[in-house]
mmCIF file of C-alpha atoms in Angstrom:
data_model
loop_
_atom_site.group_PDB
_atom_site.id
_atom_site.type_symbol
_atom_site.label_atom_id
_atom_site.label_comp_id
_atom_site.label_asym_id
_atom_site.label_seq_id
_atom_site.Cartn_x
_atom_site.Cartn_y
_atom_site.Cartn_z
ATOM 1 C CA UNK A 1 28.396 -6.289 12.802
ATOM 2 C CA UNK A 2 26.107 -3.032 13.414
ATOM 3 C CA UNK A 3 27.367 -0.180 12.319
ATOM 4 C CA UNK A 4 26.426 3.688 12.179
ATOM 5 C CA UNK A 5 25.471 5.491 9.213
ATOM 6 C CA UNK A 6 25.271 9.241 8.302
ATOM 7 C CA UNK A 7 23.034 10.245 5.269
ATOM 8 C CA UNK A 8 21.080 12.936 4.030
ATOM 9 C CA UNK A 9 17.101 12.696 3.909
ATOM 10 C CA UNK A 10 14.954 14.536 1.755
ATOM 11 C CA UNK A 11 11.280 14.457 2.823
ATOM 12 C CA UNK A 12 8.516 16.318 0.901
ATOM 13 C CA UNK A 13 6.562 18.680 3.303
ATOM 14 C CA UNK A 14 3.505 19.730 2.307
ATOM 15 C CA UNK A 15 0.873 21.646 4.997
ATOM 16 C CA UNK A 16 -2.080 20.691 3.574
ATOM 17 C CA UNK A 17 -4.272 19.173 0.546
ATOM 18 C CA UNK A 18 -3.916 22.837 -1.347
ATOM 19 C CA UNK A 19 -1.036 24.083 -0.019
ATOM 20 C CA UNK A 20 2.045 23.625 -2.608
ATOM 21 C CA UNK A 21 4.843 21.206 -0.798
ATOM 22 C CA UNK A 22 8.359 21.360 -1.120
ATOM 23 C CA UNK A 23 11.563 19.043 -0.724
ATOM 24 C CA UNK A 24 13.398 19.698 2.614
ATOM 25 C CA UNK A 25 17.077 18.151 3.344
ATOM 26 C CA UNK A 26 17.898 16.902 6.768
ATOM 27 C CA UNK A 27 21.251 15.370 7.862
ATOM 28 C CA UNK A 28 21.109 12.439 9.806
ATOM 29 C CA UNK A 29 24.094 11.371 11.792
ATOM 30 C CA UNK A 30 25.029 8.186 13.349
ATOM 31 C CA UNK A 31 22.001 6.348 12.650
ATOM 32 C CA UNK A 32 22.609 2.680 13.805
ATOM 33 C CA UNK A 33 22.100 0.601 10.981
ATOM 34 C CA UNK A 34 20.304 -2.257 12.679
ATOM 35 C CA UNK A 35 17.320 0.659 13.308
ATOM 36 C CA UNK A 36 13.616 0.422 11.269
ATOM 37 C CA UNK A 37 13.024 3.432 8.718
ATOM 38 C CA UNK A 38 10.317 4.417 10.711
ATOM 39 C CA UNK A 39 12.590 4.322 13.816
ATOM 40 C CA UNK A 40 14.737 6.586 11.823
ATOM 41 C CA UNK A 41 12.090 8.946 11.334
ATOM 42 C CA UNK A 42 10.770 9.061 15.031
ATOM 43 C CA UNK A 43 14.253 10.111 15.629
ATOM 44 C CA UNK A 44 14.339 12.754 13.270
ATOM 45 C CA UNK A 45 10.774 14.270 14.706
ATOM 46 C CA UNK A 46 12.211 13.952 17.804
ATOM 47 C CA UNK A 47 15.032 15.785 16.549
ATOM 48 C CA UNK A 48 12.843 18.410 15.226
ATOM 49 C CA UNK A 49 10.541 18.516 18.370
ATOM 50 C CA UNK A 50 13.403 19.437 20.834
ATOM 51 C CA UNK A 51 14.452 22.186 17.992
ATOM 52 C CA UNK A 52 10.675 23.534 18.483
ATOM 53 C CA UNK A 53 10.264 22.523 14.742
ATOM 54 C CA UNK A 54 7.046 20.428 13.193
ATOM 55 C CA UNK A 55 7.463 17.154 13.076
ATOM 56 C CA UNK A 56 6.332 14.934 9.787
ATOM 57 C CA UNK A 57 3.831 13.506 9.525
ATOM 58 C CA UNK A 58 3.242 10.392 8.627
ATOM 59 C CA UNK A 59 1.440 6.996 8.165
ATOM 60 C CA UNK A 60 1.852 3.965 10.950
ATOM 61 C CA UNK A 61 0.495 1.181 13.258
ATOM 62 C CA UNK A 62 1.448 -2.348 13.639
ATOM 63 C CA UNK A 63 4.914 -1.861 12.754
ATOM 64 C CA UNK A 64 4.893 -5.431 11.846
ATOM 65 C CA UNK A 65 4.309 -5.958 8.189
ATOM 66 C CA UNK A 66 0.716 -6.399 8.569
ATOM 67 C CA UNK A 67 -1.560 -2.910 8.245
ATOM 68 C CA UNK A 68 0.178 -1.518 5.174
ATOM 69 C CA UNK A 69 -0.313 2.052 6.976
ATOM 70 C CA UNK A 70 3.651 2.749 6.393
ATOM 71 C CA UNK A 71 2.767 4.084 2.945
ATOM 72 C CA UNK A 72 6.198 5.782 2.187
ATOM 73 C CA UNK A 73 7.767 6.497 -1.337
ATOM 74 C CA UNK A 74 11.667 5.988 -1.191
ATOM 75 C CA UNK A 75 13.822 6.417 -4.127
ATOM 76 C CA UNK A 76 11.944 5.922 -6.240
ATOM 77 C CA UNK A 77 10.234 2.101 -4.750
ATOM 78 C CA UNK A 78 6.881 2.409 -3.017
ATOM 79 C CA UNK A 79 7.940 0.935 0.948
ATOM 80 C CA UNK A 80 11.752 1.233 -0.391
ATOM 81 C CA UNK A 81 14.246 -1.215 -1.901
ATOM 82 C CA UNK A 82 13.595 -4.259 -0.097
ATOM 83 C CA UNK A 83 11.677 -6.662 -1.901
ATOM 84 C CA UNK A 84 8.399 -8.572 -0.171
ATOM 85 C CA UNK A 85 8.752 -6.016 2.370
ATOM 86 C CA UNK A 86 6.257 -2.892 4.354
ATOM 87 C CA UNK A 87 8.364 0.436 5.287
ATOM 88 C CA UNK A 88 8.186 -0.464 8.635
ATOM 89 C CA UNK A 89 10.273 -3.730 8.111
ATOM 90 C CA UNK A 90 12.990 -2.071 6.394
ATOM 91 C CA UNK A 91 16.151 -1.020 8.131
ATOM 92 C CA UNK A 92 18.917 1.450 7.653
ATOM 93 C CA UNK A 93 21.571 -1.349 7.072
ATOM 94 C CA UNK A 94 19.845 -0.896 3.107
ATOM 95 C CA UNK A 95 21.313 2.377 3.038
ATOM 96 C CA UNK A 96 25.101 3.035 2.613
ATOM 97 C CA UNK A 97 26.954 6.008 4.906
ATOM 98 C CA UNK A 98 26.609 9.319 2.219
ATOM 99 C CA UNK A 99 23.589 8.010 0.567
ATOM 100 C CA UNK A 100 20.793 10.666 -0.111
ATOM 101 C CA UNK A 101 17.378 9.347 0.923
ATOM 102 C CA UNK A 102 14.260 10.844 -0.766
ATOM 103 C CA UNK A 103 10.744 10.122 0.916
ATOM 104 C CA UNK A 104 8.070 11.148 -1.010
ATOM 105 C CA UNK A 105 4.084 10.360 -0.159
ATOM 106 C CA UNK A 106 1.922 8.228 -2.530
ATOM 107 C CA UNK A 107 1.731 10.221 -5.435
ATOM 108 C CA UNK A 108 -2.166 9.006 -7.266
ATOM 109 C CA UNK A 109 -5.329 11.534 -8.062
ATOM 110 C CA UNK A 110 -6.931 8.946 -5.743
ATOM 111 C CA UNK A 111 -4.769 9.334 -2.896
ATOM 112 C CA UNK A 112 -4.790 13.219 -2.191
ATOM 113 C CA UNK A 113 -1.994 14.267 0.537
ATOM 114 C CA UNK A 114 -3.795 15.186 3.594
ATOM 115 C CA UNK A 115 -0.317 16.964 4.970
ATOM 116 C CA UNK A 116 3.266 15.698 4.589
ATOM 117 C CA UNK A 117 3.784 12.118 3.507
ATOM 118 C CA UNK A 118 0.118 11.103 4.760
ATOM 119 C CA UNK A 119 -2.536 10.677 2.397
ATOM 120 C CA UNK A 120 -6.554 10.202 2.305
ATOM 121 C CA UNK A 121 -6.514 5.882 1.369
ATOM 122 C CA UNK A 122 -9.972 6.111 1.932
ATOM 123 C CA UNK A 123 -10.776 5.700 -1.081
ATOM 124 C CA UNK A 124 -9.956 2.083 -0.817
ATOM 125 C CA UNK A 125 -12.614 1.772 1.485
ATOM 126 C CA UNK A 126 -15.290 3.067 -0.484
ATOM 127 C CA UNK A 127 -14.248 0.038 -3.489
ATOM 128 C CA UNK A 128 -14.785 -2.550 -0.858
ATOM 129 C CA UNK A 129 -18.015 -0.986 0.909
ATOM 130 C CA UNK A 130 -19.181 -1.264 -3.627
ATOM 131 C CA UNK A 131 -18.901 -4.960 -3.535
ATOM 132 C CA UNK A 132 -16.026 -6.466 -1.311
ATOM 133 C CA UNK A 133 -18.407 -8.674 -0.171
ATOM 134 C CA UNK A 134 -20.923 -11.981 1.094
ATOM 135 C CA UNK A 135 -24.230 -12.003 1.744
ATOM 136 C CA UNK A 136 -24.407 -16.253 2.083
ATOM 137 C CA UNK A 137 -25.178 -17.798 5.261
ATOM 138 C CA UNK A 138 -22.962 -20.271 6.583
ATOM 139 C CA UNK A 139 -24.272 -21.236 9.642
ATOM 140 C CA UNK A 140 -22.406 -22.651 12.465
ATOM 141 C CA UNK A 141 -18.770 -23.395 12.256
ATOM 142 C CA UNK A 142 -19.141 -27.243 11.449
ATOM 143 C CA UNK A 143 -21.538 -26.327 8.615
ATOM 144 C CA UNK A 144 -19.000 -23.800 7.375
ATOM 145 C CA UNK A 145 -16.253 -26.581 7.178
ATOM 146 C CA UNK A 146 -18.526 -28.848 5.666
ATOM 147 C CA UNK A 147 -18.542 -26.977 2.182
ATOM 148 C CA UNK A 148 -16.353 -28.859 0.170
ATOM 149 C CA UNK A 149 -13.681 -26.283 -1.641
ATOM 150 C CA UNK A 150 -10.368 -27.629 -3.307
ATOM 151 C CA UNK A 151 -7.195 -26.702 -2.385
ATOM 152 C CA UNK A 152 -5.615 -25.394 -5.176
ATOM 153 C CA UNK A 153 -8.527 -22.938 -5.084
ATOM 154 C CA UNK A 154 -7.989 -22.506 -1.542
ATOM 155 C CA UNK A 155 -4.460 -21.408 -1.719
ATOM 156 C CA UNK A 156 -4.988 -18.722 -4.843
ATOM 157 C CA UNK A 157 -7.956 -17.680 -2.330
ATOM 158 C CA UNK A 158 -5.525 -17.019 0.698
ATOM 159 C CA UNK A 159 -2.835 -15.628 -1.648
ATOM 160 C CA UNK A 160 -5.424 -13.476 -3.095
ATOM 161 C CA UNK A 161 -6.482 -12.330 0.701
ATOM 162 C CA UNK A 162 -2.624 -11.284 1.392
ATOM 163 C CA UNK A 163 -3.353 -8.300 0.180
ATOM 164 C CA UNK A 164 -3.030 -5.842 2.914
ATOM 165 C CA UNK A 165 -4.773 -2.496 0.874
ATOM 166 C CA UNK A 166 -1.636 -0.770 1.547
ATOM 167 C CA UNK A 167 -1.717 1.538 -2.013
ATOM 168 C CA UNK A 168 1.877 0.512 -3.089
ATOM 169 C CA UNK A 169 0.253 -0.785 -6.564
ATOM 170 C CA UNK A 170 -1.319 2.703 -7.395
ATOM 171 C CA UNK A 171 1.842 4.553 -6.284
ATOM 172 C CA UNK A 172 3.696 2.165 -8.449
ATOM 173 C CA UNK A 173 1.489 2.011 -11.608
ATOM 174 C CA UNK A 174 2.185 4.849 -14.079
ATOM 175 C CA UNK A 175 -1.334 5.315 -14.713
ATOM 176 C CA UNK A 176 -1.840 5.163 -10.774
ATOM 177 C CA UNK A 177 -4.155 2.074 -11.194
ATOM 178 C CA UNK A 178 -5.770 0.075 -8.164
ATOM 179 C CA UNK A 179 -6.251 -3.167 -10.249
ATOM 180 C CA UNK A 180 -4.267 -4.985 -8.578
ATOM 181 C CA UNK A 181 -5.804 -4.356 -5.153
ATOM 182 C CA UNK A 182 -9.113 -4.460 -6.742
ATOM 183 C CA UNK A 183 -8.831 -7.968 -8.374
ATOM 184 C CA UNK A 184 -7.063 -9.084 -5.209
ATOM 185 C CA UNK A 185 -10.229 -8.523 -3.450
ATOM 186 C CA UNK A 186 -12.321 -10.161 -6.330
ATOM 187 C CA UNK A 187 -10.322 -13.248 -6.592
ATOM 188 C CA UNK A 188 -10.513 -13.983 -3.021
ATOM 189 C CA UNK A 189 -14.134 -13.791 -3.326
ATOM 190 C CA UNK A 190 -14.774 -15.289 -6.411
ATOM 191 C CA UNK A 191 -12.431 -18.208 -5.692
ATOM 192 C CA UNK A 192 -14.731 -19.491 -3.269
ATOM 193 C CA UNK A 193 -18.280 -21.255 -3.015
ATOM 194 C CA UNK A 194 -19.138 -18.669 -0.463
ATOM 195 C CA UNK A 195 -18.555 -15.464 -2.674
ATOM 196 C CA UNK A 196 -20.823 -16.335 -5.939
ATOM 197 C CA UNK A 197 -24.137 -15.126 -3.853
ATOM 198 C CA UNK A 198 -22.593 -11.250 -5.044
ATOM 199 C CA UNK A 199 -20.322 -12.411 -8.148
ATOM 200 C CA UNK A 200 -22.443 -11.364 -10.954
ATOM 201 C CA UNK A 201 -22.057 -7.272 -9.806
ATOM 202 C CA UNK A 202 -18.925 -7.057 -7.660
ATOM 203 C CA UNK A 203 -16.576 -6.781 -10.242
ATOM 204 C CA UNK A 204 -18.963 -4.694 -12.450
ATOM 205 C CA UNK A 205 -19.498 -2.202 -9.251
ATOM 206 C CA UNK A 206 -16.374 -2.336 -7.848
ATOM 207 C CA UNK A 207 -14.692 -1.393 -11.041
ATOM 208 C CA UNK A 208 -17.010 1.365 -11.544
ATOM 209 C CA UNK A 209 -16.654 2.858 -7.819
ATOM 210 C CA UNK A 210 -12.423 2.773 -8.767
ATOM 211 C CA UNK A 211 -12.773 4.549 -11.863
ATOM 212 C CA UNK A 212 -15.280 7.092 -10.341
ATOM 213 C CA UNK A 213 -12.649 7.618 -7.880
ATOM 214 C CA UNK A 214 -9.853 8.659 -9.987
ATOM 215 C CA UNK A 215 -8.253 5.434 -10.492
ATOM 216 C CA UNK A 216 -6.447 4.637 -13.772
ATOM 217 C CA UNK A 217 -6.517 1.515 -15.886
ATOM 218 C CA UNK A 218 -4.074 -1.331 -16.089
ATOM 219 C CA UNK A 219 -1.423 -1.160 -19.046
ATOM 220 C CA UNK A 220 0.435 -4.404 -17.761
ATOM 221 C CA UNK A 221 3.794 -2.657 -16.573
ATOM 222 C CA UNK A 222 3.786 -5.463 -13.671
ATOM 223 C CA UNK A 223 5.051 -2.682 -11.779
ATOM 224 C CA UNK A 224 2.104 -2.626 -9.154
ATOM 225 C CA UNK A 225 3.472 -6.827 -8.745
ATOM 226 C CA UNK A 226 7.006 -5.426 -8.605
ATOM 227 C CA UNK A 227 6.643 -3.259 -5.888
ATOM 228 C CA UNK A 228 3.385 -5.237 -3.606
ATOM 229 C CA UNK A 229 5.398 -5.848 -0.271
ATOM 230 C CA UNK A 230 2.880 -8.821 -0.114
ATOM 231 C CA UNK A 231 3.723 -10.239 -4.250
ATOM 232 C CA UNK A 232 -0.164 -10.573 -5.269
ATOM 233 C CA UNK A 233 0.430 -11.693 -8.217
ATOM 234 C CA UNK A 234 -1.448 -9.581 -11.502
ATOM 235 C CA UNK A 235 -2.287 -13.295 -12.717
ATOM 236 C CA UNK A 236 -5.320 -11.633 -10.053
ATOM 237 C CA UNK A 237 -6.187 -9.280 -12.715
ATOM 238 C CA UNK A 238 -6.833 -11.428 -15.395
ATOM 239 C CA UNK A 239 -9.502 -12.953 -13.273
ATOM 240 C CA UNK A 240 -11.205 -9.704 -12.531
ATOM 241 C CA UNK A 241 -11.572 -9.183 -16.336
ATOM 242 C CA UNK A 242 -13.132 -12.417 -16.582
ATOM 243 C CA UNK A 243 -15.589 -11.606 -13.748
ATOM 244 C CA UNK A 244 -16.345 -8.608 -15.284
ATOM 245 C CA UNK A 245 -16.610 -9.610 -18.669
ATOM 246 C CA UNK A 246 -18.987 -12.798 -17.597
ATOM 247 C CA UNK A 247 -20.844 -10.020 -15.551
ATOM 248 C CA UNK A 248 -21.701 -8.137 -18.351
ATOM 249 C CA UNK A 249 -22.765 -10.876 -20.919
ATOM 250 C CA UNK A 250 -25.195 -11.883 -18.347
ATOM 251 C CA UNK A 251 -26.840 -8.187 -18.454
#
């Protein structure tokens, strides 16, 4: 049965890239507990709109588990406590009437907060314009088809490809680290017939575009796997070393 919560929320404000940002409290009561976090929030800004306050800002689109645009830190879990899950598909009925609920943005030298809880994921952008990608011609659709790929490789390609770029590994990672998203985006490449045209340098430049962005290096927490809403697994980055190391022993 749906119920209605009351809670406090504590969201870090924060005006700009190099202004300093601070914790604010706001009470929230009689939430239904059957509505989205994100829902949550529009209430709240709509709350603080009619109050002639600013509303936060933040990160969204699909609302469906599919962009990774809800990039929200809660308690501590990048996306929150649900496991396998985006921001936008979890709901209050996680939370317990009382509860204080901290939202805090990604926190990684590679992700700098453009205001509030949004942040500049750009930077994921510039890794996969380095080497996220073919050059092979495949001709029609039949010919396509025709290339003969097993399925075991297949399905660690497509698990691979789940990755939605959201940034929940590097907010996870101690180090902030984007290995996970990195080899992600290798192994679904490298898996496949179609993606060896490139394989010799993408993992050789896109590891050195995510280090010259500020990223740090894996230490094997399995945190980044802990909190991926989408469980790639980091057996992902063991394959990226691979690629990289076979990359360099052919220079």
């Amino acid at each position: 049965m749906d119920k209605n919560i009351s809670f406090t929320l504590k969201v870090w404000r924060q005006r700009g890239p190099k202004e300093k940002g601070q914790f604010v409290s706001y009470p929230m009561k009689d939430i239904p507990t059957d509505t989205s976090f994100l829902e949550m929030l529009d209430i709240l800004n709509e709350q603080l709109i009619n109050k002639g306050e600013e509303p936060i800002v933040f990160d969204h689109d699909c609302r469906e588990g599919i962009c990774g645009m809800c990039s929200l830190y809660i308690n501590g879990h990048a996306h929150g406590p649900a496991t396998g899950a985006t921001t936008c598909q979890l709901y209050m009925r996680r939370f317990n009437d009382g509860d204080v609920i901290t939202v805090e943005p990604w926190r990684s030298a590679g992700f700098p907060i453009i205001r509030d809880l949004m942040v500049d994921r750009s930077a994921y952008d510039k890794i996969m314009q380095a080497g996220g990608y073919t050059s092979v011609n495949t001709g029609g659709v039949p010919d396509a088809n025709s290339i003969p790929i097993s399925k075991e490789k297949a399905d660690l390609a497509m698990d691979a490809a789940s990755c939605i770029g959201c940034g929940a590994c590097v907010a996870a990672c101690k180090n902030g680290s984007a290995m996970l998203f990195v080899s992600a985006k290798v192994s679904q490449l490298a898996l496949l017939p179609q993606g060896q045209v490139e394989a010799a340098r993408r993992a050789k430049a896109m590891i050195a575009k995510m280090d010259e962005l500020g990223f740090g290096n894996c230490t094997n927490t399995r945190a980044c796997e802990a909190e991926c809403p989408k469980c790639v697994s980091i057996s992902n980055i063991a394959r990226l070393n691979r690629e990289f190391i076979c990359a360099k022993l052919k220079d």
